[in-house]
Structure formats: structure tokens, C-alpha cells
Coordinates of C-alpha atoms in Angstrom, one line a residue:
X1 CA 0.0 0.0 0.0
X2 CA 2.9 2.8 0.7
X3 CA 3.6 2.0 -2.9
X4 CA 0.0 3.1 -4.1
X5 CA 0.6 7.5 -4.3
X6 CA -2.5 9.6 -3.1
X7 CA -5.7 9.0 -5.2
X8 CA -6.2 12.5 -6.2
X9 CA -2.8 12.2 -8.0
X10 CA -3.8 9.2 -9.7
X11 CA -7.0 11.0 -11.0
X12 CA -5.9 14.2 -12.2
X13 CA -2.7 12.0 -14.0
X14 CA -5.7 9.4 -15.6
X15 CA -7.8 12.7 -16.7
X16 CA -4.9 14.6 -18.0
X17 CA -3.6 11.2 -20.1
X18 CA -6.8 10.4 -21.3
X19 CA -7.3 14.5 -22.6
X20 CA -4.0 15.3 -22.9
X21 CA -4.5 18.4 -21.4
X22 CA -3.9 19.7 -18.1
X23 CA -6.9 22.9 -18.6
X24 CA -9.3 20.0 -20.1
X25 CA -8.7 18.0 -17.0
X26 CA -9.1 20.4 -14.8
X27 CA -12.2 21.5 -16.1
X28 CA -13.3 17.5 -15.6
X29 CA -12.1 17.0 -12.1
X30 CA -13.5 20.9 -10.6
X31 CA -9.6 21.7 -10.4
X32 CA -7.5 24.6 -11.3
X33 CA -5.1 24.1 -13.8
X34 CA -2.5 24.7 -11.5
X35 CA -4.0 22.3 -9.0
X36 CA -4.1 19.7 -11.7
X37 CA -0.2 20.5 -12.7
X38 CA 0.8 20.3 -8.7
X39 CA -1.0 16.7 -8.8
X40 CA 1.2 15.3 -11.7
X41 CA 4.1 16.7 -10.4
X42 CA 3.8 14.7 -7.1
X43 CA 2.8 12.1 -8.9
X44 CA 6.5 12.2 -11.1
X45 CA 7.8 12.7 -8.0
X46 CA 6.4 9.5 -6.0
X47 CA 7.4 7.5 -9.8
X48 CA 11.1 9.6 -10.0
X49 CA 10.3 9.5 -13.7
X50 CA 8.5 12.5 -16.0
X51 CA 5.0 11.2 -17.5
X52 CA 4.3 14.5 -19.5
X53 CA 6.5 15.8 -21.9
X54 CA 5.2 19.9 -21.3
X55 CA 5.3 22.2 -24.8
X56 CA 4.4 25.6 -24.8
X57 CA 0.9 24.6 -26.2
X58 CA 0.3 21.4 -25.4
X59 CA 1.1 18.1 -23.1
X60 CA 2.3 14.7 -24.8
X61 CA 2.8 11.5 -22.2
X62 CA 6.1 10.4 -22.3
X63 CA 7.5 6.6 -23.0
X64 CA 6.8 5.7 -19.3
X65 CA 3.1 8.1 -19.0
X66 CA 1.8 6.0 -22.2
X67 CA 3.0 2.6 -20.2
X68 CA 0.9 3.8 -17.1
X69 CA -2.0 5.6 -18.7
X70 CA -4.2 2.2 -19.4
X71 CA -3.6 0.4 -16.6
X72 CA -4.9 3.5 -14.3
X73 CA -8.2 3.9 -15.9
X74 CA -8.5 0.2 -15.7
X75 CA -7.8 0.4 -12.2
X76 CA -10.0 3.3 -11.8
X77 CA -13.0 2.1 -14.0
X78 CA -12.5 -1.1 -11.7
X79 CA -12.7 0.6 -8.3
X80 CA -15.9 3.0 -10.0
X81 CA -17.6 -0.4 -11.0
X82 CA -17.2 -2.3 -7.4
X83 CA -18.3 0.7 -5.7
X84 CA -21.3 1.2 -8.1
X85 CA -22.2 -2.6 -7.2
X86 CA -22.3 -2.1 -3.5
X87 CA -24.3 1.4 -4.1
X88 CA -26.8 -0.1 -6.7
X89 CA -27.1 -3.2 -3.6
X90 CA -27.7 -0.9 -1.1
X91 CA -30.0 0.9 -3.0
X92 CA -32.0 -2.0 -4.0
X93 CA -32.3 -3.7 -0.5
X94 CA -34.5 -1.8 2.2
X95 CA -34.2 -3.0 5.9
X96 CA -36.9 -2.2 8.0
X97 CA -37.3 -2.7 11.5
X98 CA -41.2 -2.6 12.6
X99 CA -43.1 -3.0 15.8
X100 CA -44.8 -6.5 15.8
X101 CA -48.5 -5.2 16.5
X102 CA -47.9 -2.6 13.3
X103 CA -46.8 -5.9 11.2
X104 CA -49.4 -8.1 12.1
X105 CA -52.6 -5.6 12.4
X106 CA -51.6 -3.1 9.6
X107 CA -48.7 -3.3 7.7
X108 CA -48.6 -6.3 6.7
X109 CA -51.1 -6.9 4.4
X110 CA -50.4 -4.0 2.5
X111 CA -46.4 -4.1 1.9
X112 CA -47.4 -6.0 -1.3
X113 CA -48.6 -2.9 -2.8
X114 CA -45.2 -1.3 -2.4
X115 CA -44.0 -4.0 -4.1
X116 CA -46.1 -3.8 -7.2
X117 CA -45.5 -0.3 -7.4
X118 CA -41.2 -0.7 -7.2
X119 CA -40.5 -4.1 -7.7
X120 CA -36.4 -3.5 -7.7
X121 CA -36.5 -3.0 -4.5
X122 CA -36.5 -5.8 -1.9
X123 CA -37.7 -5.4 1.7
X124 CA -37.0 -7.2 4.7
X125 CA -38.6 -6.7 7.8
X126 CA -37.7 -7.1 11.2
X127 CA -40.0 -6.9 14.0
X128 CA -38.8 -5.8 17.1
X129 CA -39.6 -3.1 20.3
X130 CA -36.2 -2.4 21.1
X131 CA -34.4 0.9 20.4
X132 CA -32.3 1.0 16.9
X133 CA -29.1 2.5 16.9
X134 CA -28.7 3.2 13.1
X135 CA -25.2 3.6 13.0
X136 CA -24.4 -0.1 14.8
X137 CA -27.6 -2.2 13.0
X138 CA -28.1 -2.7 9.3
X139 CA -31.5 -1.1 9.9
X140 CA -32.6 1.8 7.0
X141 CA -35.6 2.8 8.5
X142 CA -38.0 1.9 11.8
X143 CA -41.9 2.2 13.1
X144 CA -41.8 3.0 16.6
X145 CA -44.3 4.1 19.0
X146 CA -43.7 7.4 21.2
X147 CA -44.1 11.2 21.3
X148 CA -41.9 11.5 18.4
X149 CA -38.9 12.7 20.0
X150 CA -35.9 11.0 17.9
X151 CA -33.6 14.1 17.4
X152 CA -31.0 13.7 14.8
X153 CA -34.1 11.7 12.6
X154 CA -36.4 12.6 10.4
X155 CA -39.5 11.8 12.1
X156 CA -43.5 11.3 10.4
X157 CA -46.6 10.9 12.4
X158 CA -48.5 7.7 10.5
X159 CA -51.5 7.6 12.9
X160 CA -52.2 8.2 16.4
X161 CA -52.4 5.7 19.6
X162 CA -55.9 5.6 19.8
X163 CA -57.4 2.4 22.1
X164 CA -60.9 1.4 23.1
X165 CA -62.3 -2.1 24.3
X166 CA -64.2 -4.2 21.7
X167 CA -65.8 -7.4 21.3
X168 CA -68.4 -9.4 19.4
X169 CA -71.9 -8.5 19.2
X170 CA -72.8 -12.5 20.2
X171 CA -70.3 -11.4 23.4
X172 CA -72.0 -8.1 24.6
X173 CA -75.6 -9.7 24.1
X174 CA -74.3 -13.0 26.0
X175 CA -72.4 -10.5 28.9
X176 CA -74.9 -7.5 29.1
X177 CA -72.2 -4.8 29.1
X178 CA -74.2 -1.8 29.8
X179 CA -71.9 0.0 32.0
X180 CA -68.0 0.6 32.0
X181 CA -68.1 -1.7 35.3
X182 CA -69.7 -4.5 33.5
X183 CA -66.3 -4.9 31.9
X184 CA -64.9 -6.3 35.5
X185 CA -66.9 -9.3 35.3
X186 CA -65.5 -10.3 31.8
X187 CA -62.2 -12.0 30.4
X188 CA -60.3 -9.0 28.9
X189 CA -57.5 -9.0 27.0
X190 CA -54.8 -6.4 26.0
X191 CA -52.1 -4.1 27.8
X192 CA -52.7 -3.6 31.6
X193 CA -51.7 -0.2 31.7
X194 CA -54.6 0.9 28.9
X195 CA -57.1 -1.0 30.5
X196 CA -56.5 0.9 33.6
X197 CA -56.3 4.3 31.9
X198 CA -59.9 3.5 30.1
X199 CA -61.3 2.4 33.7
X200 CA -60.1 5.2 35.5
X201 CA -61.3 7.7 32.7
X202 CA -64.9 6.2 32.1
X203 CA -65.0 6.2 36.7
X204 CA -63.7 2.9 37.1
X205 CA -61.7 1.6 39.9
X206 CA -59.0 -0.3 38.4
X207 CA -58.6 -4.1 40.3
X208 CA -55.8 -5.1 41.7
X209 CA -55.4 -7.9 39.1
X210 CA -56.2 -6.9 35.3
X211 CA -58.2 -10.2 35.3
X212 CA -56.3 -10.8 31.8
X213 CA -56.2 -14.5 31.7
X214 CA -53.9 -14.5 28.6
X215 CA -51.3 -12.1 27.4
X216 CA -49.7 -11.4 24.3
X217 CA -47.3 -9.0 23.2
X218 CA -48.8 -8.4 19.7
X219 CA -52.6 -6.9 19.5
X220 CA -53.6 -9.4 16.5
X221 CA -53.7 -12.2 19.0
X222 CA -56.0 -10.1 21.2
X223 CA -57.6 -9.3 18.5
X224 CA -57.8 -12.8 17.1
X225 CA -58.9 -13.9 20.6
X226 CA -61.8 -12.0 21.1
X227 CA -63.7 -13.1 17.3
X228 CA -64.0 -16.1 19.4
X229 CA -65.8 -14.5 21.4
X230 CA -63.3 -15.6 24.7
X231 CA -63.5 -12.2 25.9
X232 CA -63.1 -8.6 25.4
X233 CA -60.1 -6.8 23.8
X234 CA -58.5 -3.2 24.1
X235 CA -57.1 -2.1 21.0
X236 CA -56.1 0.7 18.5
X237 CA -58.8 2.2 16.3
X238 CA -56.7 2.0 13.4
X239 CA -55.8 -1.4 13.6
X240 CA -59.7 -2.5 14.0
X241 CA -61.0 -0.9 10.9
X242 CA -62.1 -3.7 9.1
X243 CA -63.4 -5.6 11.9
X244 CA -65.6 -2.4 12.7
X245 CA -67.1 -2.0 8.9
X246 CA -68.1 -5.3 8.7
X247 CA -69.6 -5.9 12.2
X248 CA -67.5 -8.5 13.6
X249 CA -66.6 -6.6 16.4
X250 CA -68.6 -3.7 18.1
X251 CA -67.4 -1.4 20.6
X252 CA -69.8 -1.7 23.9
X253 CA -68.8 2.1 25.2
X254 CA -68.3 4.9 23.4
X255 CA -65.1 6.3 25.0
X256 CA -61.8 5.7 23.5
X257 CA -58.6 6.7 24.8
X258 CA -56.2 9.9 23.5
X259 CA -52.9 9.8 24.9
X260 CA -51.2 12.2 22.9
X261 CA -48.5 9.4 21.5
X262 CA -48.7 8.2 18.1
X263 CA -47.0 5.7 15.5
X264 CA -44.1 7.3 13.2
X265 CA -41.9 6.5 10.7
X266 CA -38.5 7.4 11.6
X267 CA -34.6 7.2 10.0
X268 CA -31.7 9.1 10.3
X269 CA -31.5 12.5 8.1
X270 CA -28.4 11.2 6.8
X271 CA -30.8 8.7 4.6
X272 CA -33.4 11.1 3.4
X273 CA -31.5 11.4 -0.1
X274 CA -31.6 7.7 -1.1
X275 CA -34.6 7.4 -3.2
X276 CA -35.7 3.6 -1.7
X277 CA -36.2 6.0 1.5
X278 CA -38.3 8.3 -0.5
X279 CA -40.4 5.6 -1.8
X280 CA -40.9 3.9 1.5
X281 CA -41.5 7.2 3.0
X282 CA -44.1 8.1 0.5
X283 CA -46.1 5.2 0.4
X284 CA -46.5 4.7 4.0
X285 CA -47.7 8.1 4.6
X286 CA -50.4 7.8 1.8
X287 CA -51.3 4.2 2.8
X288 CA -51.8 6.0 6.7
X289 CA -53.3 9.2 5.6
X290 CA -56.2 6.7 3.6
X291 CA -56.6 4.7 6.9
X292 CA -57.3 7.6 8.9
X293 CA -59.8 8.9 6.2
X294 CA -61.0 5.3 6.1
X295 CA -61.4 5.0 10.1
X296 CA -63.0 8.9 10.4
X297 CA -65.8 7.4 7.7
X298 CA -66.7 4.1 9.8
X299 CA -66.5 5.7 13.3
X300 CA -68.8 8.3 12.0
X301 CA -71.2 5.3 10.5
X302 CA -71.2 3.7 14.0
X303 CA -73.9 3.6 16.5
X304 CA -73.9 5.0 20.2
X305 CA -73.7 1.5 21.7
X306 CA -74.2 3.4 25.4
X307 CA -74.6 6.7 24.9
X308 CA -74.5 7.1 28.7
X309 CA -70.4 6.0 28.4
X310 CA -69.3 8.5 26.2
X311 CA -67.2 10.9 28.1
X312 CA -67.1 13.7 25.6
X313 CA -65.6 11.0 22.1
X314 CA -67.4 12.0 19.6
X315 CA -65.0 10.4 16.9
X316 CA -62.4 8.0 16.9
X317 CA -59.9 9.9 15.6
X318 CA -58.6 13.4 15.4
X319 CA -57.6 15.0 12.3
X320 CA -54.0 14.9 11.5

């Protein structure tokens, strides 16, 4: 390697041979003539032979510039096509690291659209909660839950965290929910921590136990659970949409949770000029924006179930 002389000698030699002209080159490489001259010169320097035979109007290579001249473009056309290779890779490939409810209850299903619409690019997904540290994982881009907070990223609200209980309509009529209470003397399913916030909002005391006979870490299987009519779920509006329209599940109360956090799509600004970003980016803000449009229209097309619950919700939804 000490053998190899700096690279910006080698180019403004290669330019100058291949021109044969030290103004032309310059004008290639964004040099000054002189810059391009001072180049060569350290370049016959690091050789201890002359490679340019200098007249007053023009540049010819010498015996030993014309041995050198082919062999550098080769080795720089070489080096451009490897590193055009691993770019064209890179660019093709989009890692994605997504939050397993996200996956499962939304984004799933719908990735094969983005396909369709850029088939040379390839996605793999990982789903995961834990943090990403861009720089250490192989990770282009994530869906994460929170306040939005990520500084350093480019950050985009998809939709909001939203949560209310829901069930099937066999369920309520078998169970009698009337009240908020009614829900203590049922099987429920979903986080702890949301049941308790929906509880204490709709005047609710909390039990000690969440009574939550089975636990999963993914809202699908909640989800999934309660069309079996095994109990009653808390989930997020968005991911219940199609559940809601066709009247497999019904909410019993009103109320739904606002907690001011949301779902976003986040990756480092260092990223937002590759264009597989830009297509991710794009499409998963359109395909959010027509599932908030999509969930305004059915929550408006639903009825009052207990109009006696609703503490002030009068959509499921706020306007992003």
C-alpha cells in the first residue's frame, strides 16, 4: 500500500492522459489548472520518472506516462464499477425494523402494494420493540411508538395511539355490558396499563389484578382472541377498521382513549436522499393518511352503543 501515491494524484494524472491536457482535466475533475499541474508533479515525484512531456501549447505523455496511462483507468474504472455494485445493492435492498402489532394488524397486508409499485426494491422486515441505533444495525428505516422525539431523525406521524375495548356482538348480548363496570366481570385481554387508563377515565376503579387470563405481546392475538368471542379486547382504532365496517366486532362504550403518543416512521437524516427512502416514506404516509380517512368514515357510520359511556368522544380519531 505505501507504494499506491495519493488518489487525487492518480485521478488528475488518468484525466490529463486520457485528454491530454492539463486545462481539459481540470475543467473535468473541478480543479484549477494549477492544482491539476501540482498533482502530476507529485505524482512524477512518488514515480522519480516525468510522465508529460510539457510544450508551450500542449502536453504529450512520455514513454513511461503512455506505459501507465491504461492500466490506471482500468484500475480506476475497476474501483468505480465495485463501488457502483455495492451502491446499486444498497439501494436495491430496504431494511426495516417494525413493531410487531404494526406488522401483524396493519402493515402487513399491504407491503405487497409497495412491491407492485417498485419491484427492484426488496424489503425485509424485522420486527422488534427495542431501540435502533442506526449507526451499529443494518437497519434503514423503523416504526416506533412514542411522542416522536428522535432528534437527529427525520421523524413522520402515520397515525395516532388511539385504544378502546371491543368485542363481538354474540359477546355483549351474551355478557350484558351496559356499563363501564360491566367490563370487570368479563375476560379482557390487552395491555394492563390501557385498560387501567380506560377504567379510571370512564369512573372505574382499576382491580388489583387486570383479570387478563392470557397475554400477548402483539394486538392481532387479542384481536384474534376475542372473534372467538373468549373475551373482550383493548385495541387501536386503526388497527380494528375492518373488523368495525363489517360488524364482527362492536365497541360496547363509546369512549376511547387519547394519549397524545402516536405511531411514526423514523430514519436518520443522513438517509433522506436515497430514493428507496423516499419511496418507503411516501407510500407509507399515503397508505396511513387513507386509513385515517377510512377509520373517520366508519367511526362516523357507527352507533352509540351506550350513549351514557361516552365521556365527551365524539370520533375516533382526530384530524392529523
Amino acid at each position: 500500500m505505501s507504494k499506491i501515491p495519493p488518489m487525487s494524484a492518480v485521478r488528475a494524472f488518468e484525466a490529463a492522459a486520457r485528454h491530454l491536457s492539463f486545462t481539459r482535466a481540470a475543467q473535468e475533475l473541478g480543479m484549477t489548472q494549477a492544482a491539476v499541474s501540482y498533482q502530476i508533479r507529485l505524482l512524477e515525484d512518488r514515480t522519480g520518472t516525468p510522465l508529460f512531456v510539457r510544450l508551450p501549447r500542449e502536453v504529450r505523455l512520455t514513454a513511461a506516462g503512455r506505459q501507465l496511462a491504461p492500466k490506471v483507468t482500468e484500475a480506476l474504472d475497476l474501483l468505480g464499477t465495485a463501488f457502483s455494485e455495492i451502491a446499486d445493492k444498497t439501494e436495491h435492498h430496504l431494511h426495516i425494523s417494525v413493531l410487531p402489532t404494526v406488522v401483524s394488524s396493519w402493515l402487513g397486508s399491504r407491503l405487497a402494494s409497495f412491491q407492485t409499485a417498485h419491484p427492484n426494491i426488496s424489503i425485509r422486515v424485522h420486527m422488534s420493540t427495542e431501540l435502533i441505533d442506526f449507526k451499529r444495525d443494518a437497519i434503514d428505516l423503523v416504526v416506533r411508538s412514542g411522542n416522536g422525539d428522535w432528534p437527529g431523525n427525520d421523524v413522520f406521524p402515520l397515525f395516532p395511539i388511539e385504544y378502546m375495548p371491543v368485542c363481538t356482538p354474540t359477546f355483549l348480548e351474551k355478557h350484558q355490558l351496559k356499563d363501564p363496570a360491566d367490563v370487570l366481570r368479563v375476560r379482557r385481554f390487552g395491555n394492563a396499563n390501557w385498560w387501567r387508563r380506560w377504567m379510571t377515565e370512564t369512573g372505574v376503579e382499576p382491580p388489583a389484578s387486570n383479570g387478563t387470563e392470557l397475554i400477548f405481546d402483539v394486538q392481532a392475538m387479542d384481536v384474534a382472541t376475542t372473534l372467538l368471542n373468549h373475551g373482550i379486547a383493548m385495541a387501536v382504532s386503526t388497527f380494528l377498521i375492518e373488523e368495525l365496517r363489517s360488524g364482527k366486532l362492536v365497541r360496547p362504550f363509546n369512549h376511547v382513549v387519547r394519549d397524545g403518543r402516536a405511531y411514526w416512521l423514523v430514519y436518520p437524516q443522513s438517509h433522506r436522499r436515497q430514493k428507496k427512502i423516499q419511496a418507503f416514506r411516501d407510500w407509507i404516509i399515503a397508505e396511513a393518511a387513507a386509513s385515517n380517512a377510512l377509520l373517520a368514515a366508519v367511526a362516523g357510520a357507527l352507533p352509540s352503543v351506550r350513549p351514557q359511556a361516552d365521556i365527551g368522544a365524539s370520533a375516533l380519531i382526530r384530524p392529523e
